[in-house]
Backbone as CSV, one residue per row, in Angstrom:
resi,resn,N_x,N_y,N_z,CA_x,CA_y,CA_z,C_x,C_y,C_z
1,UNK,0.968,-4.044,10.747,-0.333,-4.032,10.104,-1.255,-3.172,10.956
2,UNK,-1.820,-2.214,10.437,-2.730,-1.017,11.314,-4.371,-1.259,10.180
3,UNK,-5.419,-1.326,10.990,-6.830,-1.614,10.537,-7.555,-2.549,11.869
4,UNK,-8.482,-3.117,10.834,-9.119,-4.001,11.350,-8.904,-5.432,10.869
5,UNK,-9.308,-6.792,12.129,-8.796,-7.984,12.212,-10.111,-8.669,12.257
6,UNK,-10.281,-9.656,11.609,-11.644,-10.095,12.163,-11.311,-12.068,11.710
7,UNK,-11.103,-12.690,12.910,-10.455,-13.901,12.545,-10.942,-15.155,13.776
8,UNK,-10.394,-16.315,13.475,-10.922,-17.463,14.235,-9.908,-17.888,15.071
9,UNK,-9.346,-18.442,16.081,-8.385,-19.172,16.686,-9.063,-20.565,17.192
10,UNK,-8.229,-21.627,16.832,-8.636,-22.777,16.545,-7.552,-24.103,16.581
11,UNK,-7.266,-24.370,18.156,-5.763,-25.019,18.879,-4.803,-24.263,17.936
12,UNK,-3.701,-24.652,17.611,-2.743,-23.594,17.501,-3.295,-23.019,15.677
13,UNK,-3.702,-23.121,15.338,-4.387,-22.439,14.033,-4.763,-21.179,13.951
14,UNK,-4.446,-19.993,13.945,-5.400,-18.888,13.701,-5.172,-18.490,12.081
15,UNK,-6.814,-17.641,11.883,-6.963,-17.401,9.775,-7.666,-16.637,10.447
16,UNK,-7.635,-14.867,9.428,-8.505,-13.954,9.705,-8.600,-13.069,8.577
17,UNK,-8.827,-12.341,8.594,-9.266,-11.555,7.192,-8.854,-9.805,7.835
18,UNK,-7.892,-9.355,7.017,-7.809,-7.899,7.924,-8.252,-7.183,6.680
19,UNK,-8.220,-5.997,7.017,-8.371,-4.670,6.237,-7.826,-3.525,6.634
20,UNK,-6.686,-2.789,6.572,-6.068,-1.558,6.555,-4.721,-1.502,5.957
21,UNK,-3.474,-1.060,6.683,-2.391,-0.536,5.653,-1.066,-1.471,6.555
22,UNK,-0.177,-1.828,5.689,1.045,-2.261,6.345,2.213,-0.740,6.103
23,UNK,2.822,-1.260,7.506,3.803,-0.221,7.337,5.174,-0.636,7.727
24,UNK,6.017,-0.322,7.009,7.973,-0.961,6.528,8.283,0.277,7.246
25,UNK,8.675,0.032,8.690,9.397,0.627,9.290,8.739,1.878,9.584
26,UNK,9.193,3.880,9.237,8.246,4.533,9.549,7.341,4.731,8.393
27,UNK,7.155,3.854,7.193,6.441,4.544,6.104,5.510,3.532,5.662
28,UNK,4.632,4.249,5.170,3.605,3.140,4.614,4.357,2.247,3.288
29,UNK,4.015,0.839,3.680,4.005,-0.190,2.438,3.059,-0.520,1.230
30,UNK,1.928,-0.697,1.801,0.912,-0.749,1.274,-0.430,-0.417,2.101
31,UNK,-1.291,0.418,1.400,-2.300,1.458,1.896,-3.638,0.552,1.420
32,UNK,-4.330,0.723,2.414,-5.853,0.386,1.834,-6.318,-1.013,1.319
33,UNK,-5.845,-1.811,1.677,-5.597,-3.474,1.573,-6.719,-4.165,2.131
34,UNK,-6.568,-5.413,2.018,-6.783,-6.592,2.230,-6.287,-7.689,2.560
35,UNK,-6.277,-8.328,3.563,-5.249,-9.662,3.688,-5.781,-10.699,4.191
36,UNK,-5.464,-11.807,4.111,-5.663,-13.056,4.601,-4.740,-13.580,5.010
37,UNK,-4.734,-13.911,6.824,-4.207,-13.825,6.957,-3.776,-15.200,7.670
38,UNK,-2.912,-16.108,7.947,-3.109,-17.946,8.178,-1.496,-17.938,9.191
39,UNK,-2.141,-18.851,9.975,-0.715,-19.167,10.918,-1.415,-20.376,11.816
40,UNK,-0.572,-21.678,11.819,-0.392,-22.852,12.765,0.993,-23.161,12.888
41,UNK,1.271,-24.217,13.236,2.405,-24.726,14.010,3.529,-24.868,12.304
42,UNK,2.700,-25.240,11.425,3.717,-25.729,10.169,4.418,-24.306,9.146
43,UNK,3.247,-23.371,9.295,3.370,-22.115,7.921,2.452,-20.469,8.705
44,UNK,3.249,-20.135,8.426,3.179,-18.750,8.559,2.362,-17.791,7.546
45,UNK,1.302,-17.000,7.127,1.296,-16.411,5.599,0.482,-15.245,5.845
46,UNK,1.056,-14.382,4.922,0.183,-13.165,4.981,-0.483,-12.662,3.432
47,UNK,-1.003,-12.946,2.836,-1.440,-12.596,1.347,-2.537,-11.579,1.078
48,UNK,-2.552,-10.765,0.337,-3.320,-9.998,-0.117,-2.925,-8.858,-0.949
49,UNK,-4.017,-8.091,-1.279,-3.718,-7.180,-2.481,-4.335,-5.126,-1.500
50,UNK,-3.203,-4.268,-1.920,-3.447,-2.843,-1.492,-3.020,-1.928,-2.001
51,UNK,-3.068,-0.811,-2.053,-2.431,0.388,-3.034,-1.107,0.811,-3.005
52,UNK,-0.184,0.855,-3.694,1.012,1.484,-3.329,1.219,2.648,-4.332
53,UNK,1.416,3.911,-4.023,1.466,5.156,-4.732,-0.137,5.072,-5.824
54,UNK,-1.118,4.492,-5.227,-2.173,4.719,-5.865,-2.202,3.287,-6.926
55,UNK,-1.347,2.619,-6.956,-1.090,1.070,-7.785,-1.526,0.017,-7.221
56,UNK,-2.439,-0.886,-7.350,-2.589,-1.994,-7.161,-1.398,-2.743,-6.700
57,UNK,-1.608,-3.339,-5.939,-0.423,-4.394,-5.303,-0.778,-5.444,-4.580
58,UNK,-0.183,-6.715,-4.952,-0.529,-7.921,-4.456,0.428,-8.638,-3.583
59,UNK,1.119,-8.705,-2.916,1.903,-9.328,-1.664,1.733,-10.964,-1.220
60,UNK,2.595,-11.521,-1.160,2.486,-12.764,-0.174,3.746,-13.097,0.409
61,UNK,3.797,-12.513,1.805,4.624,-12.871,2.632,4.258,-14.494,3.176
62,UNK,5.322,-15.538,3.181,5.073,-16.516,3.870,6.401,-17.420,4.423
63,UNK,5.888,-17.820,5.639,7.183,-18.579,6.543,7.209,-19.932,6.521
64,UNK,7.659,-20.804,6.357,7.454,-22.478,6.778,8.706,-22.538,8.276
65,UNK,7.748,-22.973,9.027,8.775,-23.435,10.686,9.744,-24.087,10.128
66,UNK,11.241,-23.058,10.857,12.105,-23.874,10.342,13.299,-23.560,9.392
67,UNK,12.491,-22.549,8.800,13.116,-22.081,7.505,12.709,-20.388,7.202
68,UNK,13.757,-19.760,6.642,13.751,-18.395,6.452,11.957,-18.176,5.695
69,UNK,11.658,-16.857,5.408,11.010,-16.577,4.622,10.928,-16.274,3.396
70,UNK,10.044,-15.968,2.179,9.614,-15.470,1.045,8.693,-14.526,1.242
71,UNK,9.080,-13.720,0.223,7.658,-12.442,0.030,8.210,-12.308,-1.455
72,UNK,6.675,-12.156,-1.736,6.348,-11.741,-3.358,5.353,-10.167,-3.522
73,UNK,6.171,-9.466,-4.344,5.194,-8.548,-4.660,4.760,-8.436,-6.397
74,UNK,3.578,-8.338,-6.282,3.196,-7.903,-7.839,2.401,-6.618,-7.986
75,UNK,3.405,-5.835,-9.009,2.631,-4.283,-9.120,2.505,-3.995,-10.408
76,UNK,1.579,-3.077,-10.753,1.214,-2.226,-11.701,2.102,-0.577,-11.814
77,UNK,2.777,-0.505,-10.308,3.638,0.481,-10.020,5.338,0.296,-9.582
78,UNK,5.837,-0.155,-10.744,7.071,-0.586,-9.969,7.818,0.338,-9.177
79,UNK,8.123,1.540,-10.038,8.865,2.329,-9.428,8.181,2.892,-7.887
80,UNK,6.886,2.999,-7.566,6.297,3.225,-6.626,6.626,1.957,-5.242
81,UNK,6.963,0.995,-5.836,7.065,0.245,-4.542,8.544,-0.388,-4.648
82,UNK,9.696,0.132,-5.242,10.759,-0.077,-5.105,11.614,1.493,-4.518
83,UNK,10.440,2.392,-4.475,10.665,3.770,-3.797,10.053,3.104,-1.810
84,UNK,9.148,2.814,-2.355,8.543,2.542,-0.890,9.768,1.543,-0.102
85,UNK,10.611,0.312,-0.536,11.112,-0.387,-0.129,12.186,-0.042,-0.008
86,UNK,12.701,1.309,-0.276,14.112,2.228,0.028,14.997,1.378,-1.109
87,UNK,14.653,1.551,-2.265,15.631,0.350,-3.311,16.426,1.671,-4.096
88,UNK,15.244,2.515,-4.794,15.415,3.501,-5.755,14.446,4.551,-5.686
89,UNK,14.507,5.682,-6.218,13.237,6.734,-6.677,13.449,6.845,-8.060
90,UNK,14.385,6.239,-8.747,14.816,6.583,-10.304,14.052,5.507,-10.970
91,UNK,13.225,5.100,-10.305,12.369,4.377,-11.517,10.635,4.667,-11.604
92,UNK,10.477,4.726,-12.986,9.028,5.518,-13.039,8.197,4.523,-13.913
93,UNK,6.921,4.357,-12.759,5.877,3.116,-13.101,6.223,1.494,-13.461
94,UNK,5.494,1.053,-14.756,6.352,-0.475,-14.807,6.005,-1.654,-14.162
95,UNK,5.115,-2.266,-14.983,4.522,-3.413,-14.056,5.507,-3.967,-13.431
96,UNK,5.222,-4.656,-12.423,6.613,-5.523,-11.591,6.581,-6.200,-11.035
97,UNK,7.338,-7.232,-10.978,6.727,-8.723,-9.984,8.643,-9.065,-9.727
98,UNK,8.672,-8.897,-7.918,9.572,-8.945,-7.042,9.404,-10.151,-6.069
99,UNK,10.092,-11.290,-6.589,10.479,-12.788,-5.503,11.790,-12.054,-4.552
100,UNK,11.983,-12.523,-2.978,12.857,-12.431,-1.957,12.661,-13.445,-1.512
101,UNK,13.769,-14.077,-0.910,13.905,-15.400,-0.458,14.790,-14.432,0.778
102,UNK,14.570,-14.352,2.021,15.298,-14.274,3.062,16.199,-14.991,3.619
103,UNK,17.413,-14.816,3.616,18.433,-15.793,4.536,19.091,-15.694,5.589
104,UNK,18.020,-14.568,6.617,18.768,-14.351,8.019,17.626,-14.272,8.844
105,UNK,17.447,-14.401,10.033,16.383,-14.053,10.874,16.023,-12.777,10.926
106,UNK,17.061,-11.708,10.832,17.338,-10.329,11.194,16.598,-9.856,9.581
107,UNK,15.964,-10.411,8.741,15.337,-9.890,7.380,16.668,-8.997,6.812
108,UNK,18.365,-8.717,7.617,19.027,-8.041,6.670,20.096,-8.762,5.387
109,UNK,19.483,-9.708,4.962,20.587,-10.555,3.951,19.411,-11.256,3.083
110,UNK,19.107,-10.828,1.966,18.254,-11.817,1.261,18.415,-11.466,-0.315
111,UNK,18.091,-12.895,-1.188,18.053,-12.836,-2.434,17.346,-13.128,-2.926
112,UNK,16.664,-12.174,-4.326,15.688,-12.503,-5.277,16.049,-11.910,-6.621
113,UNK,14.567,-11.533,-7.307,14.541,-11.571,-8.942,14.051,-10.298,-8.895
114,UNK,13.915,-9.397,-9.739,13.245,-8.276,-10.059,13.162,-8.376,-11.348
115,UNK,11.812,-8.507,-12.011,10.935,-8.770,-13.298,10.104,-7.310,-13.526
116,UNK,10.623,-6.500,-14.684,9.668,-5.316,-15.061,9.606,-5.188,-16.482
117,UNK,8.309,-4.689,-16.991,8.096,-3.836,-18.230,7.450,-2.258,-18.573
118,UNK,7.688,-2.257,-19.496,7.240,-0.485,-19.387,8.041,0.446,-18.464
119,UNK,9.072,0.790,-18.315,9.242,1.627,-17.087,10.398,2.842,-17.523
120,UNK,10.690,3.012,-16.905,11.652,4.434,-17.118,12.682,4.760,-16.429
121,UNK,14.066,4.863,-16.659,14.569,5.390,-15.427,15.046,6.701,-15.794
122,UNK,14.563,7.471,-14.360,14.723,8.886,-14.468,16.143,9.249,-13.903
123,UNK,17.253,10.292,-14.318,18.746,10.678,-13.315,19.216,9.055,-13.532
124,UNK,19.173,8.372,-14.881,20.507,7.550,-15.423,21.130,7.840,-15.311
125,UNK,22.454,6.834,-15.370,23.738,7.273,-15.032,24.358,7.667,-16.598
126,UNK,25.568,8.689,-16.892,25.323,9.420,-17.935,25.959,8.704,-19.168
127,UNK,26.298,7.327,-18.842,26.443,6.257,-20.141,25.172,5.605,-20.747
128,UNK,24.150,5.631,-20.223,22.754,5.254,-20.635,22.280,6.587,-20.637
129,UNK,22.446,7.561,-20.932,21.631,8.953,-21.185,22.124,8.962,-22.660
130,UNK,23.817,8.827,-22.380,24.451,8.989,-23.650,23.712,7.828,-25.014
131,UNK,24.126,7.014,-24.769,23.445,5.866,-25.569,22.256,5.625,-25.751
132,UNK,21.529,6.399,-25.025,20.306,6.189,-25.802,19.757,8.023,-26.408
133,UNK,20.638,8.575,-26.060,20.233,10.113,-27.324,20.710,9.204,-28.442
134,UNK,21.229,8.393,-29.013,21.191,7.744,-30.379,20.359,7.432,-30.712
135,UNK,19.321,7.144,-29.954,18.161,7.248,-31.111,16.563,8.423,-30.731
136,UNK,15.828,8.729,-32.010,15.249,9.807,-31.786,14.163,9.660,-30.766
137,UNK,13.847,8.593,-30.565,13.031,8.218,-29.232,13.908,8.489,-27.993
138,UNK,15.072,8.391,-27.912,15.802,8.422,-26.735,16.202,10.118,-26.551
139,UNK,16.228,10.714,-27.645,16.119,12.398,-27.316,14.859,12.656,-26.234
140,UNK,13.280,12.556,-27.187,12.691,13.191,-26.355,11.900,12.971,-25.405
141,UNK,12.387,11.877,-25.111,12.248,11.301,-23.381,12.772,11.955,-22.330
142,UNK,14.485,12.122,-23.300,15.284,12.746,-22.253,15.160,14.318,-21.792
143,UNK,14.696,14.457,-22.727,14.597,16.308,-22.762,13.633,16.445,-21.808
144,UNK,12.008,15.772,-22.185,11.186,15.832,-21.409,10.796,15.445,-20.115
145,UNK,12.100,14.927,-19.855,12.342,14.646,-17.854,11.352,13.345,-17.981
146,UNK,11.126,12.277,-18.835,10.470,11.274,-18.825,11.497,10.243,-18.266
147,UNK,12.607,10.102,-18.220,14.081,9.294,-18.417,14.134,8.414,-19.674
148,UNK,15.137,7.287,-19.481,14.713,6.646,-20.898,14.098,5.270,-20.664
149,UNK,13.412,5.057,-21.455,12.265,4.465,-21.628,13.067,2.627,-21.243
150,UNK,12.398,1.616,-20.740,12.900,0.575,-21.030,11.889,-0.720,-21.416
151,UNK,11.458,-1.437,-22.101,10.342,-2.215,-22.625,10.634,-3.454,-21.389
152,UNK,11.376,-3.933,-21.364,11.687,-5.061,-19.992,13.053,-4.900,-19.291
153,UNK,13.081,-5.325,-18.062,14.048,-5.077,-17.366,13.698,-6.343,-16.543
154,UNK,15.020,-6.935,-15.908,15.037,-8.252,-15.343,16.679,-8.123,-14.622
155,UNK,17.112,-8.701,-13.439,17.878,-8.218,-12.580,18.070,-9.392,-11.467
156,UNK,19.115,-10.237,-11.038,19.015,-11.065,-9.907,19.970,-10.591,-8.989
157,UNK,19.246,-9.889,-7.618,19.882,-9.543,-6.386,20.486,-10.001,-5.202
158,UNK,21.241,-9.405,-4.231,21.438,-9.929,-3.153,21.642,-8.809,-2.318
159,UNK,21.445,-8.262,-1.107,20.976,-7.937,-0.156,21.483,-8.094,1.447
160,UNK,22.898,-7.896,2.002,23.384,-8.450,2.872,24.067,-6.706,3.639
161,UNK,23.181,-6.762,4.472,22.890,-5.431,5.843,22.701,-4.060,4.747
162,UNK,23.450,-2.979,3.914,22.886,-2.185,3.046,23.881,-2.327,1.423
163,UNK,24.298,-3.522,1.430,25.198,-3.858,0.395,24.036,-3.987,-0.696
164,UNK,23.531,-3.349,-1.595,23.295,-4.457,-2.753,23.906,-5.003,-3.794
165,UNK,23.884,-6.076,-4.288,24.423,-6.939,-5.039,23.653,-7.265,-6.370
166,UNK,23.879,-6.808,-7.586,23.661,-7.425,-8.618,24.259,-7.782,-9.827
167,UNK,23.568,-8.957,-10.101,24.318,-9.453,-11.556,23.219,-9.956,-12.238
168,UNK,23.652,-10.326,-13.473,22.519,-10.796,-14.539,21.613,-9.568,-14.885
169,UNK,21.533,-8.553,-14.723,21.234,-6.976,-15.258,20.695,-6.962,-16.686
170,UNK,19.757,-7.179,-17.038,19.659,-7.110,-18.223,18.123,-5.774,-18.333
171,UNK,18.793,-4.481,-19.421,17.336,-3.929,-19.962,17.320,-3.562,-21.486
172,UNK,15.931,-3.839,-21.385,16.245,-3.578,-23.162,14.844,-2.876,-23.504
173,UNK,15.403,-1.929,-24.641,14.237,-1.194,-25.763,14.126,-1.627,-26.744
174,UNK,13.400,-0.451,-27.861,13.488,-0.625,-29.506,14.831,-0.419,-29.354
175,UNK,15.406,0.646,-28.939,16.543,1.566,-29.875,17.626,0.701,-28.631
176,UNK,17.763,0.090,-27.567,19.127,0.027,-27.019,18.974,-0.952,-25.825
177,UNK,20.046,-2.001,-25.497,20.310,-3.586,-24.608,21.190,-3.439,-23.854
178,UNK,20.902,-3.461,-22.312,22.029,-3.370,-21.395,22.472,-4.758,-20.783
179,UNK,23.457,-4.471,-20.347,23.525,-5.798,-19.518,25.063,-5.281,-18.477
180,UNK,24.372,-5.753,-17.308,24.991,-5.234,-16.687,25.515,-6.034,-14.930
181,UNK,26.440,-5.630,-14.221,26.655,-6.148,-12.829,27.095,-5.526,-12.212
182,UNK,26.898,-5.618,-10.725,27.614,-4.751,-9.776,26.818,-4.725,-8.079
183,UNK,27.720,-3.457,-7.709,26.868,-3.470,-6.129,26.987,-1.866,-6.104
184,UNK,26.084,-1.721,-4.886,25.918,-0.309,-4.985,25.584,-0.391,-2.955
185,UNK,26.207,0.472,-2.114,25.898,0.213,-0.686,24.289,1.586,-0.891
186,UNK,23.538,0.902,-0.151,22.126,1.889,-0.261,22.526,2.646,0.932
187,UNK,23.316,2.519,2.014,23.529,3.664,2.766,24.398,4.871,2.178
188,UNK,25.134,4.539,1.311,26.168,5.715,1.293,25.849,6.182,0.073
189,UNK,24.652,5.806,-0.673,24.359,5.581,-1.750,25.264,5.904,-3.347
């Protein structure tokens, strides 16, 4: 977290209120924020709302002693903050609301949900390019480097060192319904 801190400490209690940008490793996460920020002996939490690719974004990282963590993100930019989180760049805009449940200390093994609408994926793989030129909406999306269009998309992951894991894959349009499973290693991509 890079900004300003302005907070109370109070026996083991500290709550403060920041303002600047978090950053995931060397890149920015979220720019231009707000957080609140809470930690005593029982819970850990970091909540607030900041820009990601110019999108609104709302975050709540939180710990209970004891037990792994959760972080939630909610965006107006999906593809913008599933680019930021090294997931994909093939997805364009798309409201989105991302649950992680962590199950290692090391943050490299964790499972959640990925919830989107409106969005696009751009450089499909060429069985969803194919299937959706069947219908005339799915031409000129494709032509026009828009990708093809998807009205909701919903997905339950897993996450263990650069393995990802999914099943329950489901996206759907007017014109076409996927459903889908698998893994994909994000290093070798």
């Amino acid at each position: 977290l890079i900004g300003n801190l302005k907070g109370t400490i109070k026996d083991s209690s500290f709550k403060s209120i920041a303002y600047g940008q978090i950053l995931l490793g060397r890149g920015s996460l979220l720019d231009s924020g707000r957080f609140e920020i809470h930690s005593d002996s029982k819970i850990s939490r970091l909540k607030g709302i900041g820009l990601v690719g110019g999108a609104e974004t709302k975050i709540n990282f939180q710990k209970e002693y004891d037990k792994f963590p959760s972080l939630i993100f909610d965006t107006s930019n999906g593809g913008e903050l599933l680019n930021a989180l090294g997931f994909t760049r093939n997805i364009k805009s798309g409201d989105m609301k991302i649950n992680i449940k962590f199950l290692s200390d090391e943050y490299d093994h964790y499972k959640g949900q990925i919830k989107s609408k409106k969005f696009s994926i751009i450089n499909a793989p060429g069985i969803i390019n194919s299937l959706s030129i069947l219908s005339f909406s799915g031409i000129g999306s494709i032509i026009t480097g828009e990708g093809v269009f998807f009205d909701k998309g919903e997905v339950n992951i897993e996450v263990k060192n650069k393995d990802f894991n999914f099943n329950k894959l489901y996206l759907t349009s007017q014109s076409l319904g996927i459903v889908a499973k698998g893994n994909l290693n994000l290093e070798k991509d």
